[in-house]
Short mmCIF file of C-alpha atoms in Angstrom, two decimals:
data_model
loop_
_atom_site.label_atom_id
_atom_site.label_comp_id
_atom_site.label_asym_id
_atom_site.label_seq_id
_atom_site.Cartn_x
_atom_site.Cartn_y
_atom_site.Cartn_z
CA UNK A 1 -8.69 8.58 -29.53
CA UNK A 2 -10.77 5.26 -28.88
CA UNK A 3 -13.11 4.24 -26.41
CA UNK A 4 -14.16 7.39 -24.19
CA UNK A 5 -13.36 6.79 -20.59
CA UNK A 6 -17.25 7.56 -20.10
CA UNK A 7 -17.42 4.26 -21.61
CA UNK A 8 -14.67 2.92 -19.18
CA UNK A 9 -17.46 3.35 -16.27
CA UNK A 10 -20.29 1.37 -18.04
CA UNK A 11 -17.55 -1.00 -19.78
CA UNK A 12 -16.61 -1.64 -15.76
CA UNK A 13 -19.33 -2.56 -14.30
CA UNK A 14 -20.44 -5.46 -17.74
CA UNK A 15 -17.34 -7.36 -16.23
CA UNK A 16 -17.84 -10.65 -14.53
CA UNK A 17 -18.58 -9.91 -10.76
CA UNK A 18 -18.70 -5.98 -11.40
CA UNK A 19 -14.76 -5.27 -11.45
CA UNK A 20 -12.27 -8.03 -11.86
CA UNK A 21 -9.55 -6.71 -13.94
CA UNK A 22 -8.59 -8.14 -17.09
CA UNK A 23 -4.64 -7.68 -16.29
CA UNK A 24 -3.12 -7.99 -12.71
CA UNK A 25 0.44 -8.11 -11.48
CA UNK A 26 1.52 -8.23 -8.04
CA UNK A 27 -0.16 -7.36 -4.21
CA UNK A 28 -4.31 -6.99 -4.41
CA UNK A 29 -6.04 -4.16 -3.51
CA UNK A 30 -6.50 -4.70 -0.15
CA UNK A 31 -2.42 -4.68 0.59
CA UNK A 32 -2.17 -1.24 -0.90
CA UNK A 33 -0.88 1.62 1.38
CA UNK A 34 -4.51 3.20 1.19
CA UNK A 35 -5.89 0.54 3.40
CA UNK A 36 -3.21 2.25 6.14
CA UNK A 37 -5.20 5.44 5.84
CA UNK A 38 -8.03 4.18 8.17
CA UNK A 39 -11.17 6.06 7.92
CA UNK A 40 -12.20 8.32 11.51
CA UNK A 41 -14.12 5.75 13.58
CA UNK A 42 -17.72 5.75 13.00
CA UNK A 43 -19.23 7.16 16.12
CA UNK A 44 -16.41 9.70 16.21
CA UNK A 45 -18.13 13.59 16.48
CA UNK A 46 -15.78 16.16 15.88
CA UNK A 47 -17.35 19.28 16.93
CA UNK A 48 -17.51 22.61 14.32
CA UNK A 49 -14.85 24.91 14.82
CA UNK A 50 -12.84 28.17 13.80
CA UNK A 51 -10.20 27.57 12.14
CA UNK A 52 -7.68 30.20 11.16
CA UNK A 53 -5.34 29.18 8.48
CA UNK A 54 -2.08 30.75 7.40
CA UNK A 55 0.05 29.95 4.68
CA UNK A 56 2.79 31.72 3.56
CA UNK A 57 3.39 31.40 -0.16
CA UNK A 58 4.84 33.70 -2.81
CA UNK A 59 4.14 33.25 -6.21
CA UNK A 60 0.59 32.52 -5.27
CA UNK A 61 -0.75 32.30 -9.39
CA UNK A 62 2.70 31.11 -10.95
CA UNK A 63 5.35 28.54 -9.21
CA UNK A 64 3.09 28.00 -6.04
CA UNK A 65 -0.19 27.45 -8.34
CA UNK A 66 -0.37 24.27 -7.34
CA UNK A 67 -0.14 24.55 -3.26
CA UNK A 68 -2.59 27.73 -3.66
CA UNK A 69 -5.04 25.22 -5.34
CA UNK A 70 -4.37 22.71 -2.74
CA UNK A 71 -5.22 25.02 0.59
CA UNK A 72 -8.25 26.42 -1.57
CA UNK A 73 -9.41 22.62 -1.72
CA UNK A 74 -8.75 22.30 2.24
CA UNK A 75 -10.57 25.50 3.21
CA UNK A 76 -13.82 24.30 0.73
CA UNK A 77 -13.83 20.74 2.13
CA UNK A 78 -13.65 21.41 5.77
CA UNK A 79 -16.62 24.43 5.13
CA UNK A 80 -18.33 21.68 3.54
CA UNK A 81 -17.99 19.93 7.04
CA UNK A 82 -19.41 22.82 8.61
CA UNK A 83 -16.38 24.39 10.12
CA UNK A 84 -15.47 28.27 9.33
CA UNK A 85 -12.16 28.97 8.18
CA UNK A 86 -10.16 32.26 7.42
CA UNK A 87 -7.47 31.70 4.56
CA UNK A 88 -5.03 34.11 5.00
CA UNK A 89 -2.31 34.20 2.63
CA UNK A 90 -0.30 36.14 4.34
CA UNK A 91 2.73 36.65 1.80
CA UNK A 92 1.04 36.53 -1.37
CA UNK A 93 2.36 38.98 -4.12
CA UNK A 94 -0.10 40.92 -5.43
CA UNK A 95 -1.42 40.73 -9.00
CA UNK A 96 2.16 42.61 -11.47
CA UNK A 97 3.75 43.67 -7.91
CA UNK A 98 7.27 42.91 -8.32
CA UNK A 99 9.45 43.86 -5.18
CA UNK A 100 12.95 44.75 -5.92
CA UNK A 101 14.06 46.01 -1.95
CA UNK A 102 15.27 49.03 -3.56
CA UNK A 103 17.35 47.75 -5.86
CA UNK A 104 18.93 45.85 -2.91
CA UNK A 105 18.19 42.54 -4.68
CA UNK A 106 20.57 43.31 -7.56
CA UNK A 107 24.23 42.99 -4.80
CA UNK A 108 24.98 40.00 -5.71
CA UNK A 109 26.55 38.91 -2.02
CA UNK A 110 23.61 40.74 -0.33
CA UNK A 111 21.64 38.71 -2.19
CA UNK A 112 22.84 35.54 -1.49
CA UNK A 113 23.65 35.90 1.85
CA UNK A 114 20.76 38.70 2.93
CA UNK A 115 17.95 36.57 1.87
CA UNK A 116 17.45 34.10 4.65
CA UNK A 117 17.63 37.06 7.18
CA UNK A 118 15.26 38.70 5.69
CA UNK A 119 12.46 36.09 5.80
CA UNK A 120 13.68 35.44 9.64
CA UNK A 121 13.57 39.03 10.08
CA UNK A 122 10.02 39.40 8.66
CA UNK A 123 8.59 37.40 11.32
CA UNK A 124 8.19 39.91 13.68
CA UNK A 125 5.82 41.82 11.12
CA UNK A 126 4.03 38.99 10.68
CA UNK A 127 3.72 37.98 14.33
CA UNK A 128 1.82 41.68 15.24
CA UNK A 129 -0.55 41.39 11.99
CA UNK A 130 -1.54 37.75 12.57
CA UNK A 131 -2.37 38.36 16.52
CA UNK A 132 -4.75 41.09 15.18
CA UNK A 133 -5.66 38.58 12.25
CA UNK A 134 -6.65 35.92 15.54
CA UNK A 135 -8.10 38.68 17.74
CA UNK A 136 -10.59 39.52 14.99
CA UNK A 137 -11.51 35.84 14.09
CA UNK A 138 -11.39 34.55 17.41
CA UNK A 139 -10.64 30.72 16.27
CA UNK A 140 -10.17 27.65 18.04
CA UNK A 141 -7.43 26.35 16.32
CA UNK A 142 -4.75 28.07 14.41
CA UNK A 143 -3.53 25.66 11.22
CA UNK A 144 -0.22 26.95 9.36
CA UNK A 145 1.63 25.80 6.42
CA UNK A 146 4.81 25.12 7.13
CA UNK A 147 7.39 27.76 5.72
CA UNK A 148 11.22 28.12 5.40
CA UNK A 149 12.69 30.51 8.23
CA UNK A 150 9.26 30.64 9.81
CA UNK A 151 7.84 30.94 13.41
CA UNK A 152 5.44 33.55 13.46
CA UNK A 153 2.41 31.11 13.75
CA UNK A 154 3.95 29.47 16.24
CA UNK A 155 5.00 32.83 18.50
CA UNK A 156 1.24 34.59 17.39
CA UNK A 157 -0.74 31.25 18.57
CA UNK A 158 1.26 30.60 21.60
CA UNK A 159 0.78 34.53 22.73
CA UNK A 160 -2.80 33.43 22.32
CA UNK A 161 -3.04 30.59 23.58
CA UNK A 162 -4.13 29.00 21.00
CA UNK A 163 -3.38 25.27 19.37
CA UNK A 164 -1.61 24.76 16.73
CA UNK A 165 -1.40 22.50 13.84
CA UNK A 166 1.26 22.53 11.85
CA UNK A 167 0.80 21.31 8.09
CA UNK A 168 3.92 20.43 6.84
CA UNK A 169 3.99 19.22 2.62
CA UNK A 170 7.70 19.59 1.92
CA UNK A 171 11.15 18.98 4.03
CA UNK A 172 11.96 22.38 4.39
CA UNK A 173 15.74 22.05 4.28
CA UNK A 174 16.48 19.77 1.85
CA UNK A 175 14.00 21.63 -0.86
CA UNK A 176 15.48 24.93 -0.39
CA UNK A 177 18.76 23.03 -0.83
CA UNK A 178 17.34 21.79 -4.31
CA UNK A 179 15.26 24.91 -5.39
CA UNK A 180 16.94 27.77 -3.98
CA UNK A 181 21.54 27.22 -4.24
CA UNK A 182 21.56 31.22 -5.61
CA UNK A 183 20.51 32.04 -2.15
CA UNK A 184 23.55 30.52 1.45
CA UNK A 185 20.64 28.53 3.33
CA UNK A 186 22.30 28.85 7.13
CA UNK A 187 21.80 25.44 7.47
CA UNK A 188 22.12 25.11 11.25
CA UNK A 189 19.72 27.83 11.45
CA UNK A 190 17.10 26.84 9.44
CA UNK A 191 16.87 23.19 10.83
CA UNK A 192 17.08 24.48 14.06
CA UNK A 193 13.86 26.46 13.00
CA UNK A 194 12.14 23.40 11.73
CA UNK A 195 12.72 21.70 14.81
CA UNK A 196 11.47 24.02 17.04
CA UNK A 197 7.83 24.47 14.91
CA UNK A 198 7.60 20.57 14.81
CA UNK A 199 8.24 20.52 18.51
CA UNK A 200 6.14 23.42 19.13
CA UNK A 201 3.28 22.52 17.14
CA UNK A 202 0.41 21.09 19.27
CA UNK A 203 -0.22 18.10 16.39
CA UNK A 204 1.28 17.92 13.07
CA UNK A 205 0.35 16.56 10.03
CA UNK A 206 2.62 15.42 7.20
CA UNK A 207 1.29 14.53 3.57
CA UNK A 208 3.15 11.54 2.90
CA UNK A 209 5.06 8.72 5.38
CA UNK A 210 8.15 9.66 3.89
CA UNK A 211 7.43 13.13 5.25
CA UNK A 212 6.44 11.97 8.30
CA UNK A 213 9.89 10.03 8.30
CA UNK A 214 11.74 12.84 7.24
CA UNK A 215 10.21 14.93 10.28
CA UNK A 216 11.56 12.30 13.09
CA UNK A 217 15.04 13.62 12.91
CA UNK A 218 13.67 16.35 15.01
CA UNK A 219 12.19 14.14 17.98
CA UNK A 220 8.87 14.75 18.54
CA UNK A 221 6.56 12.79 20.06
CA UNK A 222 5.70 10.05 16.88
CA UNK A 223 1.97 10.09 18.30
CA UNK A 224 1.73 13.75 16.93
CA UNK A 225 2.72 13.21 13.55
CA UNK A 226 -0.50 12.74 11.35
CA UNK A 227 -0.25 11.22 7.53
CA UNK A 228 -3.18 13.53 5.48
CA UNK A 229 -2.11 13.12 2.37
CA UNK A 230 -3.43 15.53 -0.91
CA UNK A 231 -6.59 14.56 -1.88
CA UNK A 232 -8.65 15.38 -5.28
CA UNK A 233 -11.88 17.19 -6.09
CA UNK A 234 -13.97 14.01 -7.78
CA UNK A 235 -16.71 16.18 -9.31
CA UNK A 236 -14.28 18.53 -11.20
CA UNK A 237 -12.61 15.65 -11.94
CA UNK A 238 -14.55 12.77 -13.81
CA UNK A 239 -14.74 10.48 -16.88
CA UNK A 240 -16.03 13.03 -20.00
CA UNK A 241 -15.82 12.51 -23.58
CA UNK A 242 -12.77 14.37 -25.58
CA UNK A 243 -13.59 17.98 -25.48
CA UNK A 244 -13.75 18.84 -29.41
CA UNK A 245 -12.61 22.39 -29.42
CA UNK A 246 -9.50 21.10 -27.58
CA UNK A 247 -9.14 17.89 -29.79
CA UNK A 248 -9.32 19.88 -33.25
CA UNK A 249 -6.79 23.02 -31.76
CA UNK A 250 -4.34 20.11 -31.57
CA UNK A 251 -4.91 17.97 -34.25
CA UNK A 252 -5.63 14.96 -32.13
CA UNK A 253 -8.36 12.79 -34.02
CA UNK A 254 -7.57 9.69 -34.75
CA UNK A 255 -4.48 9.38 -32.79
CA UNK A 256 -3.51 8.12 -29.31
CA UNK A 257 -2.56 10.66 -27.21
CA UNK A 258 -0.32 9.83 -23.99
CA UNK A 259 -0.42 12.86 -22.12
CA UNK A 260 1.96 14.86 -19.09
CA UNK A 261 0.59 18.03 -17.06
CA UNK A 262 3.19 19.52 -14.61
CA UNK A 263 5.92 21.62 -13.75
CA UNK A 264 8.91 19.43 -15.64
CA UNK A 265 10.75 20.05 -12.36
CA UNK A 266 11.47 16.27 -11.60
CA UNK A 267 11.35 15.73 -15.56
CA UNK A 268 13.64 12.68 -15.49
CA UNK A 269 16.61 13.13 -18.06
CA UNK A 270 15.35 14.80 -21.47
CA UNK A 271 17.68 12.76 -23.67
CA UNK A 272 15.86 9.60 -21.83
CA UNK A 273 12.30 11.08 -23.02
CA UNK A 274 13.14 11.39 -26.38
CA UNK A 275 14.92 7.92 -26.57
CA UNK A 276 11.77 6.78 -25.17
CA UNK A 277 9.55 9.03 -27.29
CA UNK A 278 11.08 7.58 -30.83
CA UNK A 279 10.94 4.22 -29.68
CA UNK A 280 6.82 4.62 -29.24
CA UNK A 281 6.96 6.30 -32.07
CA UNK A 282 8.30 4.14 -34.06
CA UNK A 283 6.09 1.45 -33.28
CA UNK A 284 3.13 3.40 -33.51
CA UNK A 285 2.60 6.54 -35.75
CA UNK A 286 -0.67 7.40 -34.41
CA UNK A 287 1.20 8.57 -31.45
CA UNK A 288 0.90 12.07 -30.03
CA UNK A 289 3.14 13.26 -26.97
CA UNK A 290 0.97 16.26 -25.75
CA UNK A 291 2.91 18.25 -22.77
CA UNK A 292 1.53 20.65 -20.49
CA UNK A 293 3.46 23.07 -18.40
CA UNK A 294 6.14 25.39 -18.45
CA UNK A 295 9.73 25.22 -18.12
CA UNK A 296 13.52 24.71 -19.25
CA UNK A 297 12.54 21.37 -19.68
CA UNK A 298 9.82 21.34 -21.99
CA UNK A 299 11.95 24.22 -24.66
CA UNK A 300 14.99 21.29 -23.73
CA UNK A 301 12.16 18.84 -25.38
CA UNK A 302 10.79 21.18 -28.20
CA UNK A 303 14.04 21.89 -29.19
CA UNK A 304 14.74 17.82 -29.23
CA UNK A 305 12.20 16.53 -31.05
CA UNK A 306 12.43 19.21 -33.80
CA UNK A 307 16.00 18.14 -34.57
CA UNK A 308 15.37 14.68 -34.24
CA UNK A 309 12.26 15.00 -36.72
CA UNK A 310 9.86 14.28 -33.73
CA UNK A 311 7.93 17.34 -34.17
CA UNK A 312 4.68 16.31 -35.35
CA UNK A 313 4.51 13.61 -32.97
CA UNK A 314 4.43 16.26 -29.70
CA UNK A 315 2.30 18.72 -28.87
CA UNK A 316 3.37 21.65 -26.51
CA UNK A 317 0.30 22.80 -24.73
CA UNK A 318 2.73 25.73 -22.29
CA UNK A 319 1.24 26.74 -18.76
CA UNK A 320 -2.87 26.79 -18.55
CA UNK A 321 -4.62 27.42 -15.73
CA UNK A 322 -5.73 24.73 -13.61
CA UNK A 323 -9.40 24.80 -14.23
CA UNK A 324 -8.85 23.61 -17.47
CA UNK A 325 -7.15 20.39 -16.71
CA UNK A 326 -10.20 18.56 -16.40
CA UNK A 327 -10.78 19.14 -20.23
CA UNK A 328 -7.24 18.89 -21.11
CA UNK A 329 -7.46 15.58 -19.70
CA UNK A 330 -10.55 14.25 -21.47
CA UNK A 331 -8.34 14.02 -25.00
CA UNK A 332 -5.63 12.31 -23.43
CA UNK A 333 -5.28 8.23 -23.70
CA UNK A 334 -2.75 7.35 -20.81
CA UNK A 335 -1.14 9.50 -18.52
CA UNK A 336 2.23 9.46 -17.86
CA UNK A 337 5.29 11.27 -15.39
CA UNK A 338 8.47 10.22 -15.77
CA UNK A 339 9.88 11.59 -12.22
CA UNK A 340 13.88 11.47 -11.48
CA UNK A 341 14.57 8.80 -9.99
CA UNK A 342 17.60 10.10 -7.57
CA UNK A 343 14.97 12.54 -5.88
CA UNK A 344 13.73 12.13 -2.29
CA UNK A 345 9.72 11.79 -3.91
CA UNK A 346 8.21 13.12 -0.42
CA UNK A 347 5.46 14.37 -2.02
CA UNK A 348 1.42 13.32 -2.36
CA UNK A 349 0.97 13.94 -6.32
CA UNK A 350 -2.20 16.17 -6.74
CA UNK A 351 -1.35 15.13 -11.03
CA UNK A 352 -1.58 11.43 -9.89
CA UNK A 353 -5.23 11.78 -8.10
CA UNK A 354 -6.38 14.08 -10.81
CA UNK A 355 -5.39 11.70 -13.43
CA UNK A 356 -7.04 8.89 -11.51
CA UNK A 357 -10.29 10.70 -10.70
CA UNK A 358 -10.42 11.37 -14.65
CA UNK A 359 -10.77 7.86 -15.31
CA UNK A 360 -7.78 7.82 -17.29
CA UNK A 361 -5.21 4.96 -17.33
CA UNK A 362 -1.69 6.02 -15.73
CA UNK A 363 1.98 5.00 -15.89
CA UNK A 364 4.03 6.11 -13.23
CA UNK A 365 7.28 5.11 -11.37
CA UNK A 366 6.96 3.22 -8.05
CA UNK A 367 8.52 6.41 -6.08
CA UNK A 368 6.84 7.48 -2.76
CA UNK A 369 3.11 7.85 -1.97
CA UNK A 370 2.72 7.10 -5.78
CA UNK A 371 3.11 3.15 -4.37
CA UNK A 372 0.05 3.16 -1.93
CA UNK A 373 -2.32 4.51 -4.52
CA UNK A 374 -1.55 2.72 -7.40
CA UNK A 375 -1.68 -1.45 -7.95
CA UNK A 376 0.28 -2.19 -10.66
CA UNK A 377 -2.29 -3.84 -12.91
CA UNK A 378 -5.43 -3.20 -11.49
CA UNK A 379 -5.61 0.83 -10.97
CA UNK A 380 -2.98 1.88 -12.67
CA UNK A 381 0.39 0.60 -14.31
CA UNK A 382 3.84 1.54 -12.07
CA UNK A 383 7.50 0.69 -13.28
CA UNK A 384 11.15 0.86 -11.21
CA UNK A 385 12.29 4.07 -11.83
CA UNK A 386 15.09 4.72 -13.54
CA UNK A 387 13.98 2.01 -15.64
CA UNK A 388 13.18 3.23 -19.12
CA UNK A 389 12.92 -0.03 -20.92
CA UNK A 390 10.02 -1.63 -18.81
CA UNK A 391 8.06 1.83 -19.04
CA UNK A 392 8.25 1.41 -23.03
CA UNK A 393 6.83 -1.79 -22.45
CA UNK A 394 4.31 -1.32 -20.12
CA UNK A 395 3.44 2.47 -22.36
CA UNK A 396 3.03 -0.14 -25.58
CA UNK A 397 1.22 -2.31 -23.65
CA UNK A 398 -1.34 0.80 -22.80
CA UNK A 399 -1.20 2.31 -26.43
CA UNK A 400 -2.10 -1.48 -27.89
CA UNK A 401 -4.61 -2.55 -25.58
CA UNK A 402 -8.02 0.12 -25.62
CA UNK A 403 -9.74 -2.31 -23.21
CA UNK A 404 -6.73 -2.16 -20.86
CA UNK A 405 -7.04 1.46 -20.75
CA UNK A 406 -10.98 1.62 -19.67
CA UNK A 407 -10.19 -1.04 -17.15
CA UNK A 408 -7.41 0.75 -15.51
CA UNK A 409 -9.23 4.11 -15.75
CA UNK A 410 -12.41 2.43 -14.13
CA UNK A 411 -10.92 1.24 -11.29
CA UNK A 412 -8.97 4.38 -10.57
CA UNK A 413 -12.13 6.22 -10.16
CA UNK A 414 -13.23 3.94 -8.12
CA UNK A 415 -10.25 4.52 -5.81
CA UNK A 416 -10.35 7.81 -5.89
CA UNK A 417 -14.00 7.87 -4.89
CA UNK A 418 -13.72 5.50 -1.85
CA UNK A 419 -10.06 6.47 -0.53
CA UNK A 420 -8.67 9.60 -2.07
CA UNK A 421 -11.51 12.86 -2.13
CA UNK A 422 -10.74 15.75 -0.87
CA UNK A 423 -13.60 15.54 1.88
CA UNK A 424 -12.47 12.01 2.98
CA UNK A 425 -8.95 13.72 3.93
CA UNK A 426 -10.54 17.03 5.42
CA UNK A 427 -12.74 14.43 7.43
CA UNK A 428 -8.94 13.26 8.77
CA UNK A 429 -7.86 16.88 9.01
CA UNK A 430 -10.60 18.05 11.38
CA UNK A 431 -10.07 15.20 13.48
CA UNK A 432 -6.35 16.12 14.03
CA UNK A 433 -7.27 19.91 14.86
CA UNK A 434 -9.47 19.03 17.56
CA UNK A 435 -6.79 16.67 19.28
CA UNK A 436 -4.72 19.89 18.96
CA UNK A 437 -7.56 21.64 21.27
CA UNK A 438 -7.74 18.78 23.61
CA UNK A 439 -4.21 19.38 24.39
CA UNK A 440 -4.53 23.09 23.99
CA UNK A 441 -2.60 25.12 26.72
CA UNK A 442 -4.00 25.70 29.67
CA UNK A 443 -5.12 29.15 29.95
CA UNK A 444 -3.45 31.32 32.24
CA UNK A 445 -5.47 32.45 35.79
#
């Protein structure tokens, strides 16, 4: 470890004029997508309001961790605002429940081709529990995640009368396309589905452009499509010194530790990694790959750099929960996720604004959203994706250059704090739910 990105804050602000970066390639700050995100109008009052919102999530403390954590952050940030809001999670599993259907889930056709019904089929439950759920809170807004196979928010609000604001974060389709081939999709049906809750939907809100592009196929009015994108929680995440216990579990004094937290679900090409990994390597020894997360991936990598005498060069850190990320992230040097680069990157990375809000200096392929945050040069350091040779470069350039690393991390706080908090984008939020109850239906005589 060198400089503490503590330091990075103070080291900042000693720089001629206060923040002119010592290395910067391409557009300034002010072309960056984030300057497209315009702040709410000053004068604009959005009044307080009830806000039921429904998500429908599984594997609420394993594989959907991360969206759990994200509507969590929502709720808090519009409270904050001084709004009251129900979370329901309305298909959460419960802690060691494991539902088996009867053993129905082991017929391998019924399986494959039952599934989809099912969840259609389960909107009808839904539907009577969440018009009780909305007759007890009485809210003026109803805002629902969107879901695969899902309409019940849509059929319980409209019974209601009620706006609704759809918050979509993934293409529906095309991801259970990618996650999901064990299970026949019905493809016709469950576009046909996504159109109509699009359409349906008083205003929706997409977390990315590309989203928002992706939602256009199904022809509603552009004017009700909303870019919030993900935002981050700036006093969890800050500049701190290494965290000792952490540093001394993994043997990390005195070495330079580039650092990955995530799922290793868009882990591009593990043969790539470890290419790239003995290259760095090579020209550094002090080098220490520490990965967080759980996956095929990471045993793919384990099992890698053992054989190709890598080993004490990586650290495998497995799945910790997310309050801990903060301190994982204090003993890590640069920041790095090497995403595929033949994915549709629709996404608003959470890891991204994290690492950013930590102060810490990132690397990251020029994919999506990831492009509008990040300056090459001045917050952050971005390659082509796909190509592996100018991310050694730029990763050398990081591991070589301490006062590199403090500038980078300094200004990505300071993007995070003007552009990217979590309150800034329930501030945006709040203002799309009440142009959902301008336009709410007209309630019947």
């Amino acid at each position: 470890m060198g400089v503490s990105p503590v330091a990075g804050a103070r080291h900042l602000a000693a720089l001629p004029g206060g923040s002119a970066p010592l290395r910067h390639s391409g557009p300034g700050p002010k072309s960056l997508g984030w300057r497209a995100l315009a702040p709410i109008r000053a004068g604009t009052i959005v009044p307080l309001m009830k806000v039921s919102y429904f998500n429908y999530h599984y594997d609420v403390e394993g594989s959907a961790i991360g969206a759990a954590t994200q509507i969590r952050a929502i709720a808090a940030a519009l409270t904050r605002l001084g709004h009251r809001v129900d979370v329901q999670f309305r298909t959460a599993k419960k802690p060691g429940e494991h539902r088996d259907y009867l053993g129905l889930k082991k017929i391998p056709g019924l399986r494959r081709y039952g599934h989809v019904p099912r969840l259609i089929w389960r909107n009808f439950a839904l539907i009577r529990e969440e018009l009780k759920l909305l007759d007890q809170f009485r809210p003026d807004v109803v805002l629902a995640v969107s879901s695969y196979a899902n309409f019940s928010a849509l059929a319980a609000s409209r019974r209601r009368r009620l706006p609704l604001v759809l918050f979509a974060e993934a293409p529906l389709e095309y991801e259970y396309r990618l996650f999901y081939p064990q299970y026949y999709r019905y493809p016709w049906l469950s576009r046909g589905l996504e159109g109509i809750n699009v359409r349906g939907a008083g205003q929706v809100t997409c977390i990315s452009e590309v989203l928002k592009g992706y939602l256009m196929r199904y022809e509603a009015p552009a004017a009700k499509l909303h870019v919030v994108p993900n935002g981050v929680d700036h006093l969890a995440f800050t500049p701190r010194e290494p965290d000792p216990e952490l540093m001394a579990r993994w043997r990390l004094q005195d070495r330079v530790v580039i650092g990955y937290i995530g799922s290793f679900e868009f882990f591009s090409g593990v043969e790539r990694f470890l290419a790239l990994a003995k290259r760095i390597i090579a020209a550094h020894s002090r080098v220490v790959f520490l990965l967080v997360g759980k996956g095929r991936v990471d045993d793919a990598i384990r099992r890698g750099a053992e054989s190709g005498g890598l080993g004490p060069h990586f650290r495998f850190a497995g799945s910790l929960p997310h309050q801990l990320i903060p301190r994982l992230l204090s003993v890590m040097d640069v920041v790095i996720s090497p995403y595929k680069e033949d994915y549709l990157f629709y996404g608003s990375s959470m890891k991204l604004l994290e690492y950013m809000a930590a102060g810490k200096a990132a690397l990251f392929p020029a994919l999506g959203q990831i492009k509008e945050v990040v300056c090459d040069g001045y917050n952050g350091r971005l390659y082509e994706p796909g190509d592996h040779d100018t991310m050694a470069l730029k990763l050398l350039e990081l591991i070589e250059h301490e006062d590199l690393r403090l500038q980078l991390g300094a200004q990505a706080r300071l993007t995070i704090e003007n552009h990217w908090t979590w309150d800034i984008q329930a501030a945006r939020l709040a203002h799309v739910l009440q142009l959902a109850r301008e336009n709410r239906p007209v309630e019947r005589s």
